[in-house]
Coordinates of C-alpha atoms in Angstrom, one line a residue:
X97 CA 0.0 0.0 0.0
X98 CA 3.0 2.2 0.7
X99 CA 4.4 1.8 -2.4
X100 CA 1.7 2.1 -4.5
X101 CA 1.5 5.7 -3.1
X102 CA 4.9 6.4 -3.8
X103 CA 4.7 5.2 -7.2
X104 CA 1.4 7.6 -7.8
X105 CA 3.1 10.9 -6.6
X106 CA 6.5 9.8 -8.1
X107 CA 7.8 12.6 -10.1
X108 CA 8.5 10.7 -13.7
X109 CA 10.3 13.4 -14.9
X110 CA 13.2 12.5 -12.5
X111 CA 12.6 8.9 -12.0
X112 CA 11.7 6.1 -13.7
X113 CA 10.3 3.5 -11.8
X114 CA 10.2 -0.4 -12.0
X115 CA 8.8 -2.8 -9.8
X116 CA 10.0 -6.0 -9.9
X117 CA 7.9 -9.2 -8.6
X118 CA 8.1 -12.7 -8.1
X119 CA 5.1 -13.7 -9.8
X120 CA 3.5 -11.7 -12.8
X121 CA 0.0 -12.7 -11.8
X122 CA 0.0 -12.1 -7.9
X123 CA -1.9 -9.7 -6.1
X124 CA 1.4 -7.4 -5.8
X125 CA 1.7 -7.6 -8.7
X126 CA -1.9 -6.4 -10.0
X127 CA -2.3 -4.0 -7.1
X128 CA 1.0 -2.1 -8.9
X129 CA -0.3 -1.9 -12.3
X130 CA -3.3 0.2 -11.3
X131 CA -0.2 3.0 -10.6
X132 CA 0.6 3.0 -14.8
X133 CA 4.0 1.7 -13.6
X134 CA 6.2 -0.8 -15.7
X135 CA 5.9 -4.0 -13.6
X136 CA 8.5 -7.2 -14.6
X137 CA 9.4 -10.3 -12.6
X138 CA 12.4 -11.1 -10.7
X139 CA 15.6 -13.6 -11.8
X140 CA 14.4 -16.7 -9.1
X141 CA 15.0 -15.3 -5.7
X142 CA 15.6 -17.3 -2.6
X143 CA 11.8 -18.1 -1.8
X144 CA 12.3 -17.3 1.8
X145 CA 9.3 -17.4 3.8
X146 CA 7.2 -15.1 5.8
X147 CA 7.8 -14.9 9.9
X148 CA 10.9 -17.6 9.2
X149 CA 14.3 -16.5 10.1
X150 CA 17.0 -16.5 7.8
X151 CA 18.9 -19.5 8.7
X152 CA 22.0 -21.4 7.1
X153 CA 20.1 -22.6 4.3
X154 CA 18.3 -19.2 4.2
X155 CA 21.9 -17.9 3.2
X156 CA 22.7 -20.9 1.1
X157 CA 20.0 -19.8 -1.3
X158 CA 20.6 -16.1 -1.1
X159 CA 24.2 -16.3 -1.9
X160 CA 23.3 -18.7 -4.9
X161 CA 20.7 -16.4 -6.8
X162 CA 21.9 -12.8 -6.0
X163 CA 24.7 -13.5 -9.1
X164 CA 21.3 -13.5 -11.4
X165 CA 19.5 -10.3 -9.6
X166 CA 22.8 -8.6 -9.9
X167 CA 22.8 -9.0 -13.6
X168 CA 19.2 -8.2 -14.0
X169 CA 19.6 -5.3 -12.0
X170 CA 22.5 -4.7 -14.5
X171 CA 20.9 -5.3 -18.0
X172 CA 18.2 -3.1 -17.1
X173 CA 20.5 -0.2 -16.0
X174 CA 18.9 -0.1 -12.5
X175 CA 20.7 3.3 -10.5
X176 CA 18.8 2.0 -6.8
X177 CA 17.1 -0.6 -5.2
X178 CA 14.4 0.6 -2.8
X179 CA 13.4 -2.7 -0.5
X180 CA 10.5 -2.9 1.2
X181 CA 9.5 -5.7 3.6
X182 CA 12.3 -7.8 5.1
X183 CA 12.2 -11.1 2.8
X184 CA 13.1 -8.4 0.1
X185 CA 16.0 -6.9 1.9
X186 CA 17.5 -10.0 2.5
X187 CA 17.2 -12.0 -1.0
X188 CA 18.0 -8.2 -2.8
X189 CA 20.9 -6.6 -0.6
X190 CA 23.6 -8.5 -1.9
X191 CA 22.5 -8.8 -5.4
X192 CA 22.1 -4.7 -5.3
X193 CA 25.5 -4.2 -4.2
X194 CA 27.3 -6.6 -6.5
X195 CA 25.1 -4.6 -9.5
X196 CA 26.8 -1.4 -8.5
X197 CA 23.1 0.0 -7.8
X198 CA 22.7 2.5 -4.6
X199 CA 20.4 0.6 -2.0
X200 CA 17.3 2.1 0.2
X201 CA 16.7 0.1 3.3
X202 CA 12.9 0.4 4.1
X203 CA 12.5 -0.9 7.7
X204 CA 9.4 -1.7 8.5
X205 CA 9.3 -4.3 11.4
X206 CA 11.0 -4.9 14.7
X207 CA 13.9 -2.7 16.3
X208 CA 15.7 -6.2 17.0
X209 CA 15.4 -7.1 13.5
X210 CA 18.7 -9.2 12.7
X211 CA 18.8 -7.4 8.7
X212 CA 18.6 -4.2 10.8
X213 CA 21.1 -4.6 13.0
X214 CA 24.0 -6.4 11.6
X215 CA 22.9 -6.1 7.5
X216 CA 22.0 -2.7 7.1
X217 CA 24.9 -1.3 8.4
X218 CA 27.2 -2.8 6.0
X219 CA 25.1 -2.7 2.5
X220 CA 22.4 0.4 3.3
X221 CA 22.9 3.2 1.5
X222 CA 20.1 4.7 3.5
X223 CA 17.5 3.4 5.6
X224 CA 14.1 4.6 5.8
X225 CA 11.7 3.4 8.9
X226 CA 8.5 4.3 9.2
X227 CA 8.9 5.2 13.1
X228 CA 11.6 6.0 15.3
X229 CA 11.0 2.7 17.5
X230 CA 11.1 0.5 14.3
X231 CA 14.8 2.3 14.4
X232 CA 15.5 1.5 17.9
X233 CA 19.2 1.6 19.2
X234 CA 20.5 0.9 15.5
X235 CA 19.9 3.8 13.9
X236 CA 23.1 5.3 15.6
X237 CA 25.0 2.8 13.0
X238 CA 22.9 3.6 10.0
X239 CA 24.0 5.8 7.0
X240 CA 21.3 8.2 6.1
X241 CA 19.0 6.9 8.8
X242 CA 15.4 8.5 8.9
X243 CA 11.8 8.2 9.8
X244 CA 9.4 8.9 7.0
X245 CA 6.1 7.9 7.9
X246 CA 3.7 5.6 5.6
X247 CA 1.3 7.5 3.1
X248 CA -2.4 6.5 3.5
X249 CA -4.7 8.2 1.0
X250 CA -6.7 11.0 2.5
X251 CA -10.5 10.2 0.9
X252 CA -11.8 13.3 2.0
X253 CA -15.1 12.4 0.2
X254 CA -15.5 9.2 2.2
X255 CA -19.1 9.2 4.0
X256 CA -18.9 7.3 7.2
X257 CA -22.5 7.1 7.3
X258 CA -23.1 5.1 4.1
X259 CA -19.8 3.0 5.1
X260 CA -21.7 1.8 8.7
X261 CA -24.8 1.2 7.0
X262 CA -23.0 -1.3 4.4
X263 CA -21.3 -2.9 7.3
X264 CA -24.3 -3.3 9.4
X265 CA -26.0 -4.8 6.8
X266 CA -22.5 -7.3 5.8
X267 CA -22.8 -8.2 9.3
X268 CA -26.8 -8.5 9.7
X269 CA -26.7 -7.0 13.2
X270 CA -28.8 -4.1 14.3
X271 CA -27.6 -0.3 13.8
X272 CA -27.0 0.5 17.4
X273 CA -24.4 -2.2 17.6
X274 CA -21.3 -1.1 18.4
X275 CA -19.1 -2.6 15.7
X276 CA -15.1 -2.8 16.7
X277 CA -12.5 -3.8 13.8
X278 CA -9.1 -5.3 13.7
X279 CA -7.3 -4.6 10.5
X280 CA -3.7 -6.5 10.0
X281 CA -2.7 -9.8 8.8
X282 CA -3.3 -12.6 10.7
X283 CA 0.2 -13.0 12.7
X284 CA 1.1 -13.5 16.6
X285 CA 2.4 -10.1 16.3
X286 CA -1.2 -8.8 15.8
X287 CA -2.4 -10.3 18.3
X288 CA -6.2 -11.1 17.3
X289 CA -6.4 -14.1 19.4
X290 CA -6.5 -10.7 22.0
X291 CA -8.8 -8.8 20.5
X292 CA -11.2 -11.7 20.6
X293 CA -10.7 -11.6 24.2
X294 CA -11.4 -8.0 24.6
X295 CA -14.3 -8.6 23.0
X296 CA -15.4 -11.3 25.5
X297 CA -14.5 -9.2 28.2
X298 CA -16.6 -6.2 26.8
X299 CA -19.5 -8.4 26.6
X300 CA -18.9 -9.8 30.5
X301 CA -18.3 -6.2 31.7
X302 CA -21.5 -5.3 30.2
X303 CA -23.8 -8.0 29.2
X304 CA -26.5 -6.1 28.1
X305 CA -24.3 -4.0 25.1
X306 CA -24.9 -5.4 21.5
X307 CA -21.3 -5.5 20.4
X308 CA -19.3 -7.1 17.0
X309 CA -16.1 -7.7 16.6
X310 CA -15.1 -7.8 13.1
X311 CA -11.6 -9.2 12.2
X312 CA -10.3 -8.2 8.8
X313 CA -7.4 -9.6 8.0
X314 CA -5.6 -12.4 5.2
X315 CA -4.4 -15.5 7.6
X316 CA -1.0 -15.7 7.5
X317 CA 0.6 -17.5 10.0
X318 CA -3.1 -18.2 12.1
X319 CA -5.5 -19.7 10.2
X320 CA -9.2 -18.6 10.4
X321 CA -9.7 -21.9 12.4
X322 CA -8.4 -21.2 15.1
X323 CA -9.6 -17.9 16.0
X324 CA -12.9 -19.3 15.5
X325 CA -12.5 -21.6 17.9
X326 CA -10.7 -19.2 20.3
X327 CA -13.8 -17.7 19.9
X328 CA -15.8 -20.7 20.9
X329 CA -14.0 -21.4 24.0
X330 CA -14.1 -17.6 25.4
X331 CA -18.3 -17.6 24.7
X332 CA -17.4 -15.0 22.3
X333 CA -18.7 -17.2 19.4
X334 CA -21.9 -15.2 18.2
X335 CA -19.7 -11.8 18.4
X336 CA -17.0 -12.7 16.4
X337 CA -17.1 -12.4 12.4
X338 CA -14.3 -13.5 10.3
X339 CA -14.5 -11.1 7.4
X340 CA -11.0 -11.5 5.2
X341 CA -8.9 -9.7 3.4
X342 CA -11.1 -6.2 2.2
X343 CA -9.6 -3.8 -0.2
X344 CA -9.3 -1.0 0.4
X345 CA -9.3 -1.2 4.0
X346 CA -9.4 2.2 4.6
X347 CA -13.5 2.3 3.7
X348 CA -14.5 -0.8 5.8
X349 CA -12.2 0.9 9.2
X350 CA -15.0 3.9 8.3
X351 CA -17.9 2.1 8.9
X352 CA -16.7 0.8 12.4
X353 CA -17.8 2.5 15.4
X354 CA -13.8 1.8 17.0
X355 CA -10.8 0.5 15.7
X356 CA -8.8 -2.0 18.3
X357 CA -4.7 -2.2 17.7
X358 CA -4.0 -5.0 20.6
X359 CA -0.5 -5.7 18.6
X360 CA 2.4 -5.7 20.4
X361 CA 6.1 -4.3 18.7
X362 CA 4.4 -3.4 16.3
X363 CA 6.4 -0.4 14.4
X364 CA 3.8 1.6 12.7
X365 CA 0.4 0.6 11.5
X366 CA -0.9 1.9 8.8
X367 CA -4.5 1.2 9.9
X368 CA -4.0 3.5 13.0
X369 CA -3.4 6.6 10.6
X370 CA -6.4 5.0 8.6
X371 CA -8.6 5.2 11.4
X372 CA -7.8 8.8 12.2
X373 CA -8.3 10.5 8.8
X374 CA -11.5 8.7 8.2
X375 CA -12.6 9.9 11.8
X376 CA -13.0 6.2 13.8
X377 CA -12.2 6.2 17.2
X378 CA -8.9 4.8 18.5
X379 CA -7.6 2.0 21.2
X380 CA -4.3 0.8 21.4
X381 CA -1.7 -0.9 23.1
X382 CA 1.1 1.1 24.6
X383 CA 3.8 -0.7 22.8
X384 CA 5.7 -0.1 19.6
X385 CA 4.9 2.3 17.6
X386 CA 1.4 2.8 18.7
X387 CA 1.9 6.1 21.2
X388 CA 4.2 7.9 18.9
X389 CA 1.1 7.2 16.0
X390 CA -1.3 8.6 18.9
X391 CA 0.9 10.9 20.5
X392 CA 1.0 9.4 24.1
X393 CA -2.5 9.0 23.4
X394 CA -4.0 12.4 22.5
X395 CA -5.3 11.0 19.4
X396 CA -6.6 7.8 20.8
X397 CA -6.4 5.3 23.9
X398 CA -3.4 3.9 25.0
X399 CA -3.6 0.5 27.4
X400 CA -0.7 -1.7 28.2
X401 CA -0.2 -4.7 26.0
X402 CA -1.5 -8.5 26.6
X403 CA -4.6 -6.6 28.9
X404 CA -7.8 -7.1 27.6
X405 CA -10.0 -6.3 30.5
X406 CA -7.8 -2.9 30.3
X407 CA -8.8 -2.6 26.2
X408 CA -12.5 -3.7 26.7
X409 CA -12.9 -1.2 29.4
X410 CA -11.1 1.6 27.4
X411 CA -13.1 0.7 24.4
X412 CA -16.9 1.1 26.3
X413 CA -15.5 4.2 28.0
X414 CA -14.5 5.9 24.4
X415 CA -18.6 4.3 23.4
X416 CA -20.3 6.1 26.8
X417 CA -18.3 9.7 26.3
X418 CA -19.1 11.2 23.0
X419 CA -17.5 14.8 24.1
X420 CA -13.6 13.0 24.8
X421 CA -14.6 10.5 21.5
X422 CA -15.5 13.7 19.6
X423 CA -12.6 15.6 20.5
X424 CA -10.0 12.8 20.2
X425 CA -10.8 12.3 16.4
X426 CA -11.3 15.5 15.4
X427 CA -7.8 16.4 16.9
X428 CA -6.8 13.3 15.1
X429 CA -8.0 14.2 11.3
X430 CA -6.3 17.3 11.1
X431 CA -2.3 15.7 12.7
X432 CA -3.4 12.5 10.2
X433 CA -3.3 14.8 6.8
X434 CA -0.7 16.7 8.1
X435 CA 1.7 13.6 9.2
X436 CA 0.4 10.7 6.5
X437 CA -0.4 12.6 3.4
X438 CA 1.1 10.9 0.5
X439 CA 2.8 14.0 -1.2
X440 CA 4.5 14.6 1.9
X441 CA 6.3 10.8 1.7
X442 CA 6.5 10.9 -2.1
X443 CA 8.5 14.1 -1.3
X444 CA 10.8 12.9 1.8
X445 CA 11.6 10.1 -0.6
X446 CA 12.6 11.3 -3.9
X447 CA 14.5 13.9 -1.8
X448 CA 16.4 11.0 -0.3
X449 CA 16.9 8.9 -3.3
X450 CA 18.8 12.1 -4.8
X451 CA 20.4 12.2 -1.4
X452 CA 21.4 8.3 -2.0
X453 CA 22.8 9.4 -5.7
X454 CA 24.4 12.8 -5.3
X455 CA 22.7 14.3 -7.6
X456 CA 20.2 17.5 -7.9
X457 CA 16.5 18.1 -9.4
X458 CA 16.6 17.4 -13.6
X459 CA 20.5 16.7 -13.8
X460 CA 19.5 13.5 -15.2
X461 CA 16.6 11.3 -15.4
X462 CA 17.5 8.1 -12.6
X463 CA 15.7 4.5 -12.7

């Protein structure tokens, strides 16, 4: 989602963008196309695996196919690399380097990432993170270190009236339900086996509240399955609806009444800058990058992580006070287009890149 608002405010005059995939017929791949962007797929990487370490074998692989992204990188006269999720910044790094390209670290997990800390260093050109927490206590050994936070698309025009009413109906429950949402892959990071249990807890604190808790979210590394039963077993089975992977998610977090972060470490979500253009109220964990998003929790709730009798409470106080609801997200609309908007990171980043090549506005034309 990042890039693809990148590659839409990208000045073409100055750059000339390719994205490169694995598979020409994947979603990535699709999703990119819509941004009138020359899309091509990758020499075979190292098919390394999402939440899987990079072990010896990891390594094995890497070393074997970076000879074949350095020479693709090569033929097509590639000037930089900008890498954008971990698996990429390992399987790409060395390849980029051996090409003679310049490389952009984009660091967008944990502060004790391994790639981070011992990697970057060495092969990073400059690194990018979308919050100064993601950095942590590496970003002293970083060249060009920086926080540029992710663009989310400000659809001003978005009416969160029309977007409850088609969720309402999605979920056949009545309108005065009060419909929370967790957006986010399904991963232990995320923790949605906790938000089901803030759920439960909302519904023990106060039995008589019609509440929903939708999870949107592709499964990952927790199947479906099991939250449904987790569900089950907390007597949380009628309040719970598994709704999938919804694009974009930006209009279903609009038609919930509260968004619930219970993630823990988690760097920067985008759905938590979502949430506060599009006006939904806010409760987070106080972990990661969550208060610096919220601003020690002037823009939302804050609650310490792995609590939810702490975020079920906080969520039904936000529901009984419409005056501090009101005010939160209001304050929270105006620091969201301010901090998130899209020109703003399409500018921090092509003023890096030229950073990266040492070069200024219209000497040349880079790829």
């Amino acid at each position: 989602m990042s890039v693809l608002g990148l590659l839409k405010r990208l000045d073409r005059s100055r750059f000339d963008p390719v994205v490169l995939v694995e598979s020409a017929e994947g979603r990535i791949a699709n999703l990119m196309r819509g941004a009138d962007v020359r899309v091509e797929v990758a020499a075979a990487g190292a098919a390394l695996r999402h939440g899987r370490s990079v072990g010896l074998q990891e390594l094995a692989r890497i070393g074997r196919c970076s000879g074949a992204l350095a020479r693709q990188l090569a033929r097509q006269g590639i000037d930089l690399v900008h890498l954008n999720d971990g698996r990429s910044c390992a399987t790409w790094s060395l390849a980029t380097k051996m090409s003679g390209a310049k490389l952009v670290w984009h660091h967008r997990g944990s502060p004790n990432s391994r790639g981070l800390r011992l990697v970057a260093p060495h092969l990073a050109d400059a690194v990018v993170s979308v919050s100064r927490f993601a950095l942590g206590p590496a970003e002293r050994k970083l060249r060009r270190a920086r926080v540029v936070y992710s663009p989310i698309s400000a659809q001003l025009s978005l009416n969160r009236t029309e977007a409850r009413a088609r969720l309402v109906t999605e979920l056949g429950c009545p309108p005065e339900t009060f419909i929370i949402g967790f957006f986010g892959v399904l991963i232990p990071r995320k923790r949605p086996f906790a938000f089901i249990d803030a759920v439960a807890a909302m519904q023990r604190i106060e039995p008589g509240t019609p509440v929903v808790g939708a999870l949107f979210g592709e499964p990952l590394e927790i199947d479906e399955s099991a939250l449904a039963e987790h569900a089950r077993a907390r007597g949380a089975e009628s309040a719970i609806r598994l709704m999938g992977f919804r694009y974009p998610g930006i209009d279903w977090i609009a038609g919930c009444d509260l968004l619930m972060v219970p993630a823990v470490d988690e760097p920067l979500g985008r759905t938590l800058a979502e949430a506060m253009l599009v006006g939904t109220s806010i409760v987070a964990t106080r972990s990661g990058g969550n208060a610096e998003a919220l601003e020690e929790g002037r823009f939302g709730t804050l609650v310490e992580p792995d609590d939810a009798e702490a975020m079920a409470r906080a969520a039904l106080s936000l529901r009984a006070d419409s005056e501090r609801r009101n005010a939160a997200v209001h304050a929270a609309a105006i620091a969201a287009h301010r901090r998130f908007g899209e020109q703003h990171h399409a500018t921090a980043i092509m003023d890096l890149y030229e950073d990266v090549l040492g070069t200024r506005s219209g000497e040349r034309r880079w790829r």
